[in-house]
Amino acid sequence: MTGTAASRAGGGQMPLADNTDAHTHVELTWIEGRIEYWIRFGREVGERIVDRRRRIVSFRPGAVFAFVRWAANDYGTVISRIDIVRAVEPGAAYQTLPFVRPGGEILLKIEGWPKVEQVLQHIDAVEAANVDPCDAAPDHWRHVAHRMSVGHEPRPYTQERHQAWLKRQEIER
């Protein structure tokens, strides 16, 4: 174990991993029919176009976003995945995630197109309840991940649940 790894294991602050600002950066790629990485929801605060197929979007600390990855080869789909992530504060511990720098707090991680499609439908239902998915309670996305991992249907996110989340935030401030 190196000195750097030892200090992290002891609960020290995490390095910023080549990130010179406080934002979380997500690299998006779009090659029609081959690689399609996109943001399903989230409030972007910046965008940088790398080339005609790639761009990098940025999120403020605390922002919640959904990152969808799909890729295929000549024989079919090789990856279908959705991650709902909360951007972290500089120096805070985080989980690493491909194409997300430095990383984030993963609230939901689902793989396989049928399950990814279920999550996308659930996001649509949250929006149908007049709630922006990035404002929904982070615990709800964890709930969706846990319920789906055991093959159960997640409870719907209703306006009442959202109001309860907002009141809880007021009390905790």
Coordinates of C-alpha atoms in Angstrom, one line a residue:
M1 CA 0.0 0.0 0.0
T2 CA 1.4 3.4 -1.0
G3 CA 1.4 6.4 1.2
T4 CA -1.4 8.0 -0.9
A5 CA -3.6 4.9 -0.6
A6 CA -2.9 4.5 3.1
S7 CA -4.0 8.1 3.8
R8 CA -7.3 7.5 1.8
A9 CA -7.9 4.3 3.7
G10 CA -7.6 6.2 6.9
G11 CA -10.3 8.6 5.9
G12 CA -8.2 11.5 4.6
Q13 CA -9.4 13.9 1.9
M14 CA -9.4 12.6 -1.7
P15 CA -7.3 14.3 -4.3
L16 CA -9.0 16.2 -7.1
A17 CA -7.7 13.8 -9.8
D18 CA -6.7 16.4 -12.5
N19 CA -9.8 18.5 -11.9
T20 CA -8.7 22.1 -11.5
D21 CA -12.2 23.4 -10.7
A22 CA -15.1 22.4 -8.4
H23 CA -17.3 21.0 -11.2
T24 CA -17.9 17.4 -12.2
H25 CA -17.3 16.8 -15.9
V26 CA -19.0 14.2 -18.0
E27 CA -17.7 13.2 -21.4
L28 CA -20.5 12.5 -23.9
T29 CA -20.0 10.6 -27.2
W30 CA -22.5 10.1 -30.0
I31 CA -21.6 7.8 -32.9
E32 CA -24.9 6.9 -34.4
G33 CA -25.7 3.2 -33.9
R34 CA -22.4 2.5 -32.2
I35 CA -21.8 4.6 -29.1
E36 CA -24.5 6.8 -27.5
Y37 CA -23.7 8.4 -24.2
W38 CA -26.1 11.1 -23.1
I39 CA -27.5 13.0 -20.1
R40 CA -31.2 12.1 -19.4
F41 CA -31.7 14.8 -16.8
G42 CA -29.6 17.3 -14.9
R43 CA -28.8 21.0 -14.8
E44 CA -25.6 21.6 -16.8
V45 CA -23.6 24.7 -15.9
G46 CA -21.1 24.4 -18.8
E47 CA -20.3 22.6 -22.0
R48 CA -17.2 22.2 -24.1
I49 CA -17.3 20.7 -27.6
V50 CA -14.3 18.5 -28.1
D51 CA -15.1 17.5 -31.7
R52 CA -18.2 16.7 -33.8
R53 CA -18.8 13.5 -31.9
R54 CA -17.7 14.4 -28.3
R55 CA -18.5 17.1 -25.8
I56 CA -17.9 17.6 -22.1
V57 CA -20.7 18.9 -19.8
S58 CA -20.2 20.2 -16.3
F59 CA -22.3 20.1 -13.1
R60 CA -22.0 22.0 -9.9
P61 CA -21.3 20.2 -6.6
G62 CA -24.5 18.7 -5.3
A63 CA -26.2 18.5 -8.7
V64 CA -28.0 15.3 -9.5
F65 CA -27.9 13.9 -13.1
A66 CA -28.6 10.8 -15.0
F67 CA -25.9 9.5 -17.3
V68 CA -26.9 6.9 -19.9
R69 CA -24.4 4.8 -21.8
W70 CA -25.2 2.5 -24.7
A71 CA -22.7 0.9 -27.1
A72 CA -22.9 -1.8 -29.8
N73 CA -20.7 -3.7 -32.2
D74 CA -21.4 -5.7 -35.3
Y75 CA -23.1 -8.4 -33.2
G76 CA -25.4 -6.3 -31.1
T77 CA -25.5 -4.3 -27.8
V78 CA -22.4 -4.6 -25.7
I79 CA -23.4 -2.1 -22.9
S80 CA -26.6 -0.6 -21.7
R81 CA -26.3 1.3 -18.4
I82 CA -27.8 4.2 -16.5
D83 CA -26.2 5.9 -13.5
I84 CA -27.9 8.6 -11.4
V85 CA -25.1 10.5 -9.8
R86 CA -24.7 13.4 -7.4
A87 CA -21.7 15.6 -8.1
V88 CA -19.5 16.0 -5.0
E89 CA -17.8 18.9 -3.3
P90 CA -14.0 19.3 -3.9
G91 CA -12.1 17.2 -1.4
A92 CA -15.1 15.0 -0.6
A93 CA -14.9 11.2 -1.0
Y94 CA -16.4 9.9 -4.3
Q95 CA -16.9 6.8 -6.3
T96 CA -15.2 6.6 -9.7
L97 CA -17.3 6.2 -12.8
P98 CA -16.1 5.9 -16.5
F99 CA -16.3 9.2 -18.3
V100 CA -17.2 11.1 -15.1
R101 CA -14.3 13.2 -13.7
P102 CA -13.5 13.2 -10.9
G103 CA -16.4 10.9 -10.0
G104 CA -19.5 11.3 -7.8
E105 CA -21.9 9.7 -5.4
I106 CA -23.6 7.0 -7.3
L107 CA -27.3 6.9 -6.3
L108 CA -28.4 4.4 -8.8
K109 CA -26.5 2.0 -11.1
I110 CA -28.5 -0.2 -13.5
E111 CA -27.2 -2.4 -16.3
G112 CA -29.0 -4.2 -19.1
W113 CA -31.4 -2.6 -21.6
P114 CA -34.7 -4.0 -20.1
K115 CA -33.9 -2.6 -16.7
V116 CA -32.4 0.7 -18.1
E117 CA -35.7 1.1 -20.0
Q118 CA -37.6 0.6 -16.7
V119 CA -35.6 3.4 -15.1
L120 CA -36.2 5.7 -18.0
Q121 CA -39.9 5.0 -17.7
H122 CA -39.7 5.7 -13.9
I123 CA -38.0 9.0 -14.7
D124 CA -40.8 9.9 -17.1
A125 CA -43.3 9.1 -14.3
V126 CA -41.4 11.5 -11.9
E127 CA -41.7 14.2 -14.6
A128 CA -45.4 13.4 -15.1
A129 CA -45.8 14.1 -11.3
N130 CA -44.5 17.7 -12.1
V131 CA -41.2 17.1 -10.3
D132 CA -37.9 17.7 -12.0
P133 CA -36.0 14.4 -11.5
C134 CA -32.8 16.3 -10.4
D135 CA -34.9 17.8 -7.6
A136 CA -36.3 14.4 -6.4
A137 CA -35.0 13.0 -3.1
P138 CA -31.7 11.3 -3.6
D139 CA -33.0 8.5 -1.3
H140 CA -35.7 7.8 -3.9
W141 CA -33.1 7.0 -6.5
R142 CA -31.4 4.6 -4.1
H143 CA -34.8 3.1 -3.4
V144 CA -35.4 2.5 -7.1
A145 CA -31.9 0.9 -7.4
H146 CA -32.5 -1.4 -4.5
R147 CA -36.0 -2.5 -5.5
M148 CA -35.0 -3.2 -9.1
S149 CA -31.9 -5.2 -8.0
V150 CA -34.3 -7.7 -6.3
G151 CA -36.8 -7.7 -9.1
H152 CA -39.5 -5.6 -7.3
E153 CA -41.3 -2.6 -8.7
P154 CA -40.2 0.7 -7.1
R155 CA -42.8 2.9 -5.4
P156 CA -43.8 5.9 -7.5
Y157 CA -42.4 9.3 -6.6
T158 CA -45.5 11.4 -6.0
Q159 CA -46.0 15.1 -5.4
E160 CA -46.7 14.2 -1.7
R161 CA -43.4 12.4 -1.3
H162 CA -41.7 15.4 -2.9
Q163 CA -43.3 17.9 -0.6
A164 CA -42.2 15.7 2.4
W165 CA -38.6 15.7 1.0
L166 CA -38.7 19.5 0.7
K167 CA -40.0 19.9 4.3
R168 CA -37.3 17.5 5.5
Q169 CA -34.7 19.7 3.8
E170 CA -36.1 22.8 5.5
I171 CA -35.9 21.2 8.9
E172 CA -32.3 20.0 8.4
R173 CA -31.0 23.5 7.5

